[in-house]
Each structure stands twice: as structure tokens, then as C-alpha cells.
Short mmCIF file of C-alpha atoms and ligand atoms in Angstrom, two decimals:
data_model
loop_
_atom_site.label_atom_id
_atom_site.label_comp_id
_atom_site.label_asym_id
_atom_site.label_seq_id
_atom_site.Cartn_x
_atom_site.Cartn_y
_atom_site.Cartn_z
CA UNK A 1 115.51 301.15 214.85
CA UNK A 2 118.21 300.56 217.24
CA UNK A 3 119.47 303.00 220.14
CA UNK A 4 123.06 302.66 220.14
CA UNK A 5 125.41 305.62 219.52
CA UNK A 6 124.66 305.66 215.50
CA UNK A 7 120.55 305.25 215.95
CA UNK A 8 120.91 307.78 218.74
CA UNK A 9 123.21 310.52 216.15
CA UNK A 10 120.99 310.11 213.57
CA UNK A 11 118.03 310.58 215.92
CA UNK A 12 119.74 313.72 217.62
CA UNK A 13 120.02 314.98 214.60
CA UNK A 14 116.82 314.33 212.28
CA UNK A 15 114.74 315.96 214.86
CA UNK A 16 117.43 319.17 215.05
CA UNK A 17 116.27 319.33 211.73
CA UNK A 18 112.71 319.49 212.88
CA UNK A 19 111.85 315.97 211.97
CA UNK A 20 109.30 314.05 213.80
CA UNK A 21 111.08 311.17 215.12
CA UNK A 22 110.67 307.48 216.98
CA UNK A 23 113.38 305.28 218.10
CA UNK A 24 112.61 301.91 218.49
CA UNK A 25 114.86 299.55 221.01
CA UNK A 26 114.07 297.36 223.93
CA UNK A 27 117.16 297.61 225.74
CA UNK A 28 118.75 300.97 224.79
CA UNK A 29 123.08 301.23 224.83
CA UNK A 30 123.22 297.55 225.11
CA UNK A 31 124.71 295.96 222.32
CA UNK A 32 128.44 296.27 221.03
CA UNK A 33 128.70 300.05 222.29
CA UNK A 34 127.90 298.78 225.70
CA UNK A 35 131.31 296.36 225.35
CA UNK A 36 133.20 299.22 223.15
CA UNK A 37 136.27 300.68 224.52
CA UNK A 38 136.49 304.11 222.60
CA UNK A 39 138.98 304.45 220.36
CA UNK A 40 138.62 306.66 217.54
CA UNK A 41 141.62 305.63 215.42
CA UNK A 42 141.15 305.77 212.19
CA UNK A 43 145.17 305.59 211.60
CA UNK A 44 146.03 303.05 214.30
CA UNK A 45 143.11 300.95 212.31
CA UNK A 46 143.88 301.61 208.95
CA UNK A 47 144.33 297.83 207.57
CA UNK A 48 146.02 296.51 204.33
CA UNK A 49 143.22 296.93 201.91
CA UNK A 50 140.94 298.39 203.26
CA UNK A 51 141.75 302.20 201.57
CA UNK A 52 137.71 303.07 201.38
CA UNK A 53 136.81 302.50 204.74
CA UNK A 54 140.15 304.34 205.80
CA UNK A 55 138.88 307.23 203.74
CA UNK A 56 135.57 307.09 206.24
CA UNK A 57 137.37 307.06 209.04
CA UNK A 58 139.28 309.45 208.45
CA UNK A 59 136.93 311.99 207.77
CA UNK A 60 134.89 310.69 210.66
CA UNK A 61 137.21 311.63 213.16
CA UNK A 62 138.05 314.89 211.59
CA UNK A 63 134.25 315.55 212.35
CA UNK A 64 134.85 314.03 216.02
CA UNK A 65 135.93 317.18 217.88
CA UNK A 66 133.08 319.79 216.91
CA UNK A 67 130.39 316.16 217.25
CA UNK A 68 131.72 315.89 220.69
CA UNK A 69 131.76 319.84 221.41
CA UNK A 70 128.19 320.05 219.93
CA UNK A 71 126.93 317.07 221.94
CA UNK A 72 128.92 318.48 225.02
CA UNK A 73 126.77 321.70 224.67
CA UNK A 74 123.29 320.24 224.19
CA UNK A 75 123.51 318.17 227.37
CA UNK A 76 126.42 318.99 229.82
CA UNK A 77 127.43 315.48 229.84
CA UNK A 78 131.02 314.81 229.97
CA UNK A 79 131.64 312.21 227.18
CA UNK A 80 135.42 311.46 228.05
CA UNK A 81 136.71 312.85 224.77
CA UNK A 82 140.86 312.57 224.96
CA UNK A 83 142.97 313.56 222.82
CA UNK A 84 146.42 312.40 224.02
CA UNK A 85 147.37 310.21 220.89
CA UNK A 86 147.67 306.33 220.62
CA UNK A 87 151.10 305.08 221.22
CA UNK A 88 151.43 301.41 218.82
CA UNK A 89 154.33 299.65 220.38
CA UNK A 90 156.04 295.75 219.72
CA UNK A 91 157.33 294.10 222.51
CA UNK A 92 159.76 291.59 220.94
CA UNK A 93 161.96 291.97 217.95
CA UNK A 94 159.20 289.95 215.81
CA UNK A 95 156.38 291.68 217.32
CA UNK A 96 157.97 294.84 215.94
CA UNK A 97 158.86 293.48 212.45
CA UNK A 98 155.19 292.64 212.55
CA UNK A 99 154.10 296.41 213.39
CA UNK A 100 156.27 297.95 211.32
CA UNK A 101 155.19 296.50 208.10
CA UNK A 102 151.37 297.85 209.02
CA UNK A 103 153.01 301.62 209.99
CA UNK A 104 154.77 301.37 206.83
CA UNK A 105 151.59 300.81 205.29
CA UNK A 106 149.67 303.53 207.37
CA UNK A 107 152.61 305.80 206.22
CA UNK A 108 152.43 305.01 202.63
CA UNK A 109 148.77 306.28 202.57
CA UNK A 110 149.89 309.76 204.02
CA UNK A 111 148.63 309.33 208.03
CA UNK A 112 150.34 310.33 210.69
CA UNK A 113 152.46 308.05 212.23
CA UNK A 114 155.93 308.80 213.56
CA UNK A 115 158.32 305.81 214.39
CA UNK A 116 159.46 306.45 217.65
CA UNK A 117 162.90 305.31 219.75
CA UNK A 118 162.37 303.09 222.71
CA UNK A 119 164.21 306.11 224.66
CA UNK A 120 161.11 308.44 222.92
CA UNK A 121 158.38 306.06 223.87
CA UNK A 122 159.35 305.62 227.66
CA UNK A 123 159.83 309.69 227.91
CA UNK A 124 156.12 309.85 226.49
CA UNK A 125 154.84 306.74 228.76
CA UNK A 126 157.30 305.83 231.30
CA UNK A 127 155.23 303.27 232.97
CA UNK A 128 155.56 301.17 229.74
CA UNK A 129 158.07 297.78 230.13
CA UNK A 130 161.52 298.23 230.05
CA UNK A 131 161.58 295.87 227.29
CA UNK A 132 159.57 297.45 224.65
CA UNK A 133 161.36 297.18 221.60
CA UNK A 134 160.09 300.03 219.88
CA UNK A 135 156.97 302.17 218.99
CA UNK A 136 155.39 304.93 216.82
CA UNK A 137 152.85 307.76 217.38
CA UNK A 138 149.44 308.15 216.23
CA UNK A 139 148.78 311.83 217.68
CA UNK A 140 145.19 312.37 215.93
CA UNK A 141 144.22 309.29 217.25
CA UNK A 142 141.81 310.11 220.33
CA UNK A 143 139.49 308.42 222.28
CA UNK A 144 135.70 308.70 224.12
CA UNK A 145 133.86 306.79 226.73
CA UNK A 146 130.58 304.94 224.85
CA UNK A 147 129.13 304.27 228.30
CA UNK A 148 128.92 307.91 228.62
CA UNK A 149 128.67 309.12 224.86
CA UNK A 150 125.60 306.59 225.03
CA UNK A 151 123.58 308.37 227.47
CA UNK A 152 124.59 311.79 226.22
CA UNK A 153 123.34 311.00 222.67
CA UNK A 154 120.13 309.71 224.22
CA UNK A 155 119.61 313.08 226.38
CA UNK A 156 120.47 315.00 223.21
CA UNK A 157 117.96 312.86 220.97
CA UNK A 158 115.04 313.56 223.79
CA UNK A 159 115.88 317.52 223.99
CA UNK A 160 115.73 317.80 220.40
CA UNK A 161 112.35 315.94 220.67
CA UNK A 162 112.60 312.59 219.49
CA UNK A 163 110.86 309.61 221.59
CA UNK A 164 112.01 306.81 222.55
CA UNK A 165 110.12 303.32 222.35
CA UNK A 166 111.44 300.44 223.82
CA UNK A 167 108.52 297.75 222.59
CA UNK A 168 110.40 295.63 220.39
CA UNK A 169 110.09 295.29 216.39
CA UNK A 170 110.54 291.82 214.63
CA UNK A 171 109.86 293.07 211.61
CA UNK A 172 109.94 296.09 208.65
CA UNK A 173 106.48 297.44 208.85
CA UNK A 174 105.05 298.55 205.23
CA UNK A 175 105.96 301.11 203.49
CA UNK A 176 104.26 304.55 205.22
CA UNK A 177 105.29 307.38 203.97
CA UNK A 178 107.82 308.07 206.34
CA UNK A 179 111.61 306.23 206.44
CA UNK A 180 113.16 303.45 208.84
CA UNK A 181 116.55 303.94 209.54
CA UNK A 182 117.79 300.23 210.28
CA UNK A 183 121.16 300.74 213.10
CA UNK A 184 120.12 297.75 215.24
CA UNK A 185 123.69 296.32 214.26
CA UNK A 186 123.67 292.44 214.61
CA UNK A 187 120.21 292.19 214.59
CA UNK A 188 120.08 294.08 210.98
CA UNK A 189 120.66 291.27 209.32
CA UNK A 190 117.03 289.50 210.89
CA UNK A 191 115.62 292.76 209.69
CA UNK A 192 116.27 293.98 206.08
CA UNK A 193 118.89 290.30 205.22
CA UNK A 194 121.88 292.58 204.51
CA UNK A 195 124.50 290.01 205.52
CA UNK A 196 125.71 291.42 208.63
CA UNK A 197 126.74 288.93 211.22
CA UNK A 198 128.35 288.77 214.68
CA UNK A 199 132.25 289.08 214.94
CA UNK A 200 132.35 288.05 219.18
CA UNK A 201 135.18 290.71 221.21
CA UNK A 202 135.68 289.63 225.09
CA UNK A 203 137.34 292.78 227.03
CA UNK A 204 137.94 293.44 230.46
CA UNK A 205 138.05 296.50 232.23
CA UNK A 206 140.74 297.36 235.09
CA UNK A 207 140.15 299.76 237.70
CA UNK A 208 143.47 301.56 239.86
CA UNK A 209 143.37 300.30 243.45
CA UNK A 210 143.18 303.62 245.25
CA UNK A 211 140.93 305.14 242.21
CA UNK A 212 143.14 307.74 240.88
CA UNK A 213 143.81 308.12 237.41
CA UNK A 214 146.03 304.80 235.39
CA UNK A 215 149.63 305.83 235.16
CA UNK A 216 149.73 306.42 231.85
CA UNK A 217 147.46 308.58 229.63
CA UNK A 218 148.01 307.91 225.75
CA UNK A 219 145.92 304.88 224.54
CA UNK A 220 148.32 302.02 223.82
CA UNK A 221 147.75 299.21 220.98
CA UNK A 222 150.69 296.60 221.45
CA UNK A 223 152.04 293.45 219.57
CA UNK A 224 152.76 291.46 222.55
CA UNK A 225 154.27 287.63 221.94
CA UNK A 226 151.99 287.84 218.59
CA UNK A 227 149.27 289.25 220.33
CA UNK A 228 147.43 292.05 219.53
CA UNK A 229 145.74 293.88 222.65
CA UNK A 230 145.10 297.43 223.48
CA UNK A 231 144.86 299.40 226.77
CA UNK A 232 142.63 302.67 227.04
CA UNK A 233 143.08 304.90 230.05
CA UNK A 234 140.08 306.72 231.32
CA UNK A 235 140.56 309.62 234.23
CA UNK A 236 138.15 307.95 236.47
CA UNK A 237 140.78 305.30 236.95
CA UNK A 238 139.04 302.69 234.37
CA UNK A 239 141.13 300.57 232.10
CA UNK A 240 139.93 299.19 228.65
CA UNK A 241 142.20 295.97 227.62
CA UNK A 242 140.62 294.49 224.72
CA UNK A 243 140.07 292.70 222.43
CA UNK A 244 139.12 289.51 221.05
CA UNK A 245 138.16 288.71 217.54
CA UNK A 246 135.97 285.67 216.85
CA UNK A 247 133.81 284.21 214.53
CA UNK A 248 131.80 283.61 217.29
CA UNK A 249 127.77 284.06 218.10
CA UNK A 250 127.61 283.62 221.62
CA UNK A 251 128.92 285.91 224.63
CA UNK A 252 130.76 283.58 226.66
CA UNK A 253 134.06 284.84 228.56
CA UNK A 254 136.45 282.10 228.12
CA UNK A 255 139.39 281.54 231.01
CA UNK A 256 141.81 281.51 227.87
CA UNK A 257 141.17 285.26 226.42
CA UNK A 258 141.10 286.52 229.94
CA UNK A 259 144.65 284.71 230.13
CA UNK A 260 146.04 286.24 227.19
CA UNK A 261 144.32 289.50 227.22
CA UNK A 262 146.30 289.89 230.52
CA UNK A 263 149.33 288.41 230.21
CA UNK A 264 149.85 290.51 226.99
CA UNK A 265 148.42 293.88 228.94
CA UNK A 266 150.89 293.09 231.41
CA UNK A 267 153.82 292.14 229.73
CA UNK A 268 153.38 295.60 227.88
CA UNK A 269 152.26 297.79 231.09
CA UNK A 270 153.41 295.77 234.21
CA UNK A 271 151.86 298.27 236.93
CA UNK A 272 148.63 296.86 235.03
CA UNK A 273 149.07 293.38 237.43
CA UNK A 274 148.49 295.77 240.90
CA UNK A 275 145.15 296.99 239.11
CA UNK A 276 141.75 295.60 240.29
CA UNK A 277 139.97 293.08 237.80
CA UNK A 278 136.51 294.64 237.71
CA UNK A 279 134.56 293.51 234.58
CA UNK A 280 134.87 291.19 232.11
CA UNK A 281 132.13 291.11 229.02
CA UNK A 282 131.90 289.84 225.54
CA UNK A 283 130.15 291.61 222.99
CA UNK A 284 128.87 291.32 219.09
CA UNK A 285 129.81 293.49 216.30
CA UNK A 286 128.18 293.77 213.50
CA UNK A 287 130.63 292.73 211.10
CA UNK A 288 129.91 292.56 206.84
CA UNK A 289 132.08 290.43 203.68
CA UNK A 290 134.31 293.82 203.38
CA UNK A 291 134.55 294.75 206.95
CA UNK A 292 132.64 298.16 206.05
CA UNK A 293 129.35 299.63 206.94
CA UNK A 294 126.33 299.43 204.77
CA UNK A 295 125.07 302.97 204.65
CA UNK A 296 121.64 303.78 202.48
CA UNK A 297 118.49 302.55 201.08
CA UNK A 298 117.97 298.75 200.57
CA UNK A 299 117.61 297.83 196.79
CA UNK A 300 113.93 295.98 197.80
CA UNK A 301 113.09 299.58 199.81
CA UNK A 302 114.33 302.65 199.32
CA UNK A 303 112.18 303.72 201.97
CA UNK A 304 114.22 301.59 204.37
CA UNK A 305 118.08 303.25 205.00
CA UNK A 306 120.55 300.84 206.52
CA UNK A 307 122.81 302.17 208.93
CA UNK A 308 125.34 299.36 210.18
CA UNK A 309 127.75 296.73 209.48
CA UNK A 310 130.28 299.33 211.35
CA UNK A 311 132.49 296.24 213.20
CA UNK A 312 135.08 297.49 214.57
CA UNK A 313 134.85 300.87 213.86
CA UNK A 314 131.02 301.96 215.44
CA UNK A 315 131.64 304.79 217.71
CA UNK A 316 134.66 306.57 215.30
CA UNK A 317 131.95 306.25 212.47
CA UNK A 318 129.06 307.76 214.46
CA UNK A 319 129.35 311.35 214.07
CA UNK A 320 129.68 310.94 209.84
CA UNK A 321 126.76 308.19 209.78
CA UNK A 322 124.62 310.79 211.47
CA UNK A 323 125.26 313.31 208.71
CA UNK A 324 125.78 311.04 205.80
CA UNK A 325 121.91 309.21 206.87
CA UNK A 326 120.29 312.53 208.12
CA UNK A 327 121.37 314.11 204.85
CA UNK A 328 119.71 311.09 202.53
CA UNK A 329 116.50 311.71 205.23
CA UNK A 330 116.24 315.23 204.37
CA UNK A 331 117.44 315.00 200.70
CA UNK A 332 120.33 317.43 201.08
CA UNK A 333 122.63 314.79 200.71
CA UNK A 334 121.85 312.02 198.59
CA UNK A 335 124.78 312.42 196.17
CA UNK A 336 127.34 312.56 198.63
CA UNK A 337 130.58 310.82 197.10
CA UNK A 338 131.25 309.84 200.56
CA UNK A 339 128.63 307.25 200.10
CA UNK A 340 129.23 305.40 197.18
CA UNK A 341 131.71 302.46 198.30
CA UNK A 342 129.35 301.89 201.48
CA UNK A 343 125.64 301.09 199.41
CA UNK A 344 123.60 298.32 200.19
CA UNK A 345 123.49 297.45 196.80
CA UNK A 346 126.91 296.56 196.64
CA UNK A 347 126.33 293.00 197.94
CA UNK A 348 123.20 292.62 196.21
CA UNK A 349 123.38 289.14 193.84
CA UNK A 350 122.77 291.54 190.18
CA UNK A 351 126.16 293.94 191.42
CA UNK A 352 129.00 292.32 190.48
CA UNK A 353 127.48 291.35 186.91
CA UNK A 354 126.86 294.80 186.29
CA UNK A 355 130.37 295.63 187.39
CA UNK A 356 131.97 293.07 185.00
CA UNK A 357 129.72 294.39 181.84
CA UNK A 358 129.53 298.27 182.57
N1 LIG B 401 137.94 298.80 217.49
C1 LIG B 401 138.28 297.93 218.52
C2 LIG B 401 137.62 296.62 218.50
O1 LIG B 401 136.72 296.37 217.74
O2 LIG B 401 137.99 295.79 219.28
#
């Protein structure tokens, strides 16, 4: 259930395997990879306790460049995979401080990130402000396009013989024989009550007037005047500035993140203000309690795999959800270690007793 880049993966590759299989959406690529900008940064993203779902990501985008070669060959589709680096910069002296203590972090847990001069940073992206305080380099961080990944995965899933269903499903049928794979995101939680709720992200997307390529090519993620925004360049001459971060259900764009999603693009990239203002969209993601995905069968129905909860982190995760779920489908991997901190069980009400008394 669910037709977004991780139902599609796991689709593409269940029926690889041979596997007879239905997808089940009513408005395919719509939900948060529809809003997504790309970014596959598992170092850029690594956050202050949160060393498991590093690990994930981590391996997850080590599996990115053969998923994206693989996906590249079974369709044609271009899926905009770049692999320039992510460049984090702070603006002000305090936005800096601030950055530095998470790359000091990101270093301490051995991934690549190399403090940069300001006179470094403007040789790698001169178009960046003169006052840019100071920056580092994420070089494995990369980037795709979901609005093209989306339709790729969905060609791929079809050639490989799975069908796509777009009725929609309010509920978990019985138990069948076969297994549902739950990657509906948000609406997981309605499903299977895994507590999965909506974490609202506004974004806009810029577009070069005269449709040539941005001037600048690595993905930036700035501290601008306290805020946080990043810019993704794409080749057709697309912009992704996001994002917001709300506990927030609806999909709303307010005036006020449009203000300061621009004014802190622009402050860090100030050809950005000659750009064309082409979209601007909200979207959900399916955030859990630990930030993390819930990967595997549900305690009540071990029939039923989850496969969400990803947050911020949907389209890096994609290509190691696919294997992690296809290999519980087809038994070859239900022990994977990989696993373990990411079980539905983990937030059942019996876990944390057993924890304490084990
Ligand atoms: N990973 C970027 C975002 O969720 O905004």
C-alpha cells in the first residue's frame, strides 16, 4: 500500500524476484515525495542522538549509486542523480558557532566533513555571499530529483510486472496468505496505529530566468540569521529552497515561511533574488517518537510489514527499505542486524518493560 518512492522500490523489486505483486494508491507520487527536494545526506543530516538512524543512512546512500544505476538501466529515465557534494555554510559569526558544534559532532562519529576557509568555499561556489563566514564539505553527500525518481520507480515496478491499483483501501484486509507491505507514510498510522504522524515542510522551488542551469552546482544547507534553509540545484534550471518544520496537519503556505525561506536563501545566495518564484507547496512527512522509520511486521500481524515513519529522510532511505522489506518478503533476510533498532515492536506498550527486566 502506498506508491511513493519506498512502495514503488519494494514493488520494483518483489516482482524482480518473481513475486506476484499489487500496489494499492489513489493518487500515485503525491504525498511527501511529491514536496521532497532530494537530498541524500546522510552526513549533512546526521543529528545529535540520533547514531542508529545515522547508521541507516549511511549505508543507504552507500547503496544509492548502483540503486540509481540499476533503476537508470531498467527504464532510461534520467533520475537527476548528482554527486557534487553538499557545501554546510553559517552566515554570521553565531550562525557558524551554531554549525560547528553539529560538524564537530558529524566528525566525532567518523563522516566526512572537512571545515573549509571562506577563501575555500567561494573558490568551490563563487556565487555564494561575500559574507559567508565559513563552511565545511560533505563530498558523499549527493542528491536526486523525486519528481523524476517517482515515475522511474513506477515504470520499473510495471516492467518487472507488478500492477498498479489506484481504488483506495481504508482498511487491512484479513489475513490471506499473502503479505501487505504498509508505505502509505502519513496515512500508516489510520492503517496498522503505529504512531506515525504529520511533521508539515513548506518549500518553494526557483526557476533561472533565461532557463539555464543555477549558478552554482553543490547543494547548499546554510545557518542564515538562525535559520536553517537549504538550496538544491537541478540542471534544468530548478531550485529547491526548503524547508519548514512544523507540528502541523494541514498544507497551508503561510506569507511568513515564504518570507524567511527567502530572505535566508538570499542572504546566503544573492543571485537567488533575479530567479523566478515558480512553486510554492507544503507537504507531510511521516514523522515517529524517535524520528526513525518503522521497518517490519506489526506485533498484532506479522503478515502485515510496515514500511514508513522515514520523516525527513524518505528518498535517502529508499533504496535500503527496498532490500531490507523485500528480503523479510522472501525470507532471505529476516535476521538482518540492520533491522533491529527500526521494529515495530519497539513502540509497542509491553517493550520497554521487557527492556527494564531482560
Ligand atoms: N530532508 C529534508 C527535509 O525533510 O526537509
Amino acid at each position: 500500500m502506498g506508491a511513493g518512492p519506498i512502495g514503488l522500490a519494494i514493488a520494483w523489486r518483489c516482482a524482480a524476484r518473481g513475486l506476484r505483486v499489487v500496489v494499492h494508491d489513489p493518487a500515485p507520487g503525491s504525498g511527501a515525495s511529491h514536496v521532497a527536494a532530494g537530498m541524500l545526506a546522510p552526513v549533512a543530516e546526521a543529528y545529535f542522538g540520533e547514531d542508529e538512524l545515522t547508521g541507516l543512512l549511511t549505508e543507504s546512500a552507500r547503496r544509492w549509486p548502483g540503486f540509481a544505476a540499476e533503476l537508470t538501466e531498467a527504464t532510461g529515465v534520467d533520475i537527476g542523480y548528482r554527486t557534487e557534494g553538499t557545501l554546510m555554510v553559517g552566515l554570521t559569526a553565531d550562525d557558524l558557532a551554531e554549525a560547528r558544534r553539529l560538524w564537530s559532532y558529524q566528525q566525532g562519529l567518523g563522516l566526512p566533513v572537512s571545515l573549509l576557509r571562506p577563501s575555500q568555499l567561494r573558490e568551490r561556489e563563487p556565487a555564494l555571499a561575500p559574507r559567508v563566514r565559513g563552511g565545511a564539505l560533505a563530498a558523499t553527500d549527493h542528491q536526486v530529483d523525486p519528481r523524476r525518481l517517482v515515475p522511474a520507480l513506477r515504470l520499473a515496478a510495471a516492467r518487472a510486472g507488478a500492477v498498479l491499483v489506484t481504488e483506495p483501501v481504508r482498511q487491512l484486509s484479513e489475513p490471506s496468505g499473502g503479505v501487505t507491505v504498509v508505505a502509505a507514510g502519513c496515512g500508516a498510522a489510520a492503517l496498522t496505529g503505529l504512531p506515525v504522524r504529520p511533521v508539515k515542510g513548506q518549500v518553494l522551488r526557483l526557476r533561472t530566468p533565461d532557463g539555464g542551469p543555477p549558478g552554482f552546482r553543490h547543494v547548499i544547507r546554510g545557518y542564515a540569521d538562525g535559520e536553517h534553509v537549504y538550496l538544491v540545484p537541478r540542471e534544468c534550471g530548478e531550485v529547491v529552497v526548503g524547508a519548514t518544520v512544523e507540528e502541523r496537519t494541514d498544507v497551508a503556505v503561510s506569507a511568513g515561511a515564504v518570507l524567511r525561506l527567502l530572505r535566508a536563501a538570499v542572504d546566503l545566495m544573492p543571485e537567488l533574488a533575479e530567479y523566478d518564484l515558480v512553486e510554492t507547496i507544503a507537504g507531510l512527512r511521516p514523522g515517529t517518537p524517535d524520528n526513525a522509520p518503522i521497518l517490519g511486521p506489526l506485533p498484532s500481524r506479522p503478515d502485515v510489514l510496515a514500511a514508513t515513519g522515514h520523516h525527513r529522510h524518505g528518498i535517502v532511505l529508499t533504496p535500503v527499505t527496498a532490500d531490507l522489506i523485500t528480503g523479510l518478503i522472501t525470507g532471505e533476510g529476516t535476521d538482518d542486524p540492520l533491522l533491529t533498532p527500526f521494529r515495530a515492536d519497539r513502540f509497542h506498550p509491553d517493550s520497554k518493560e521487557e527492556d527494564l527486566w531482560s
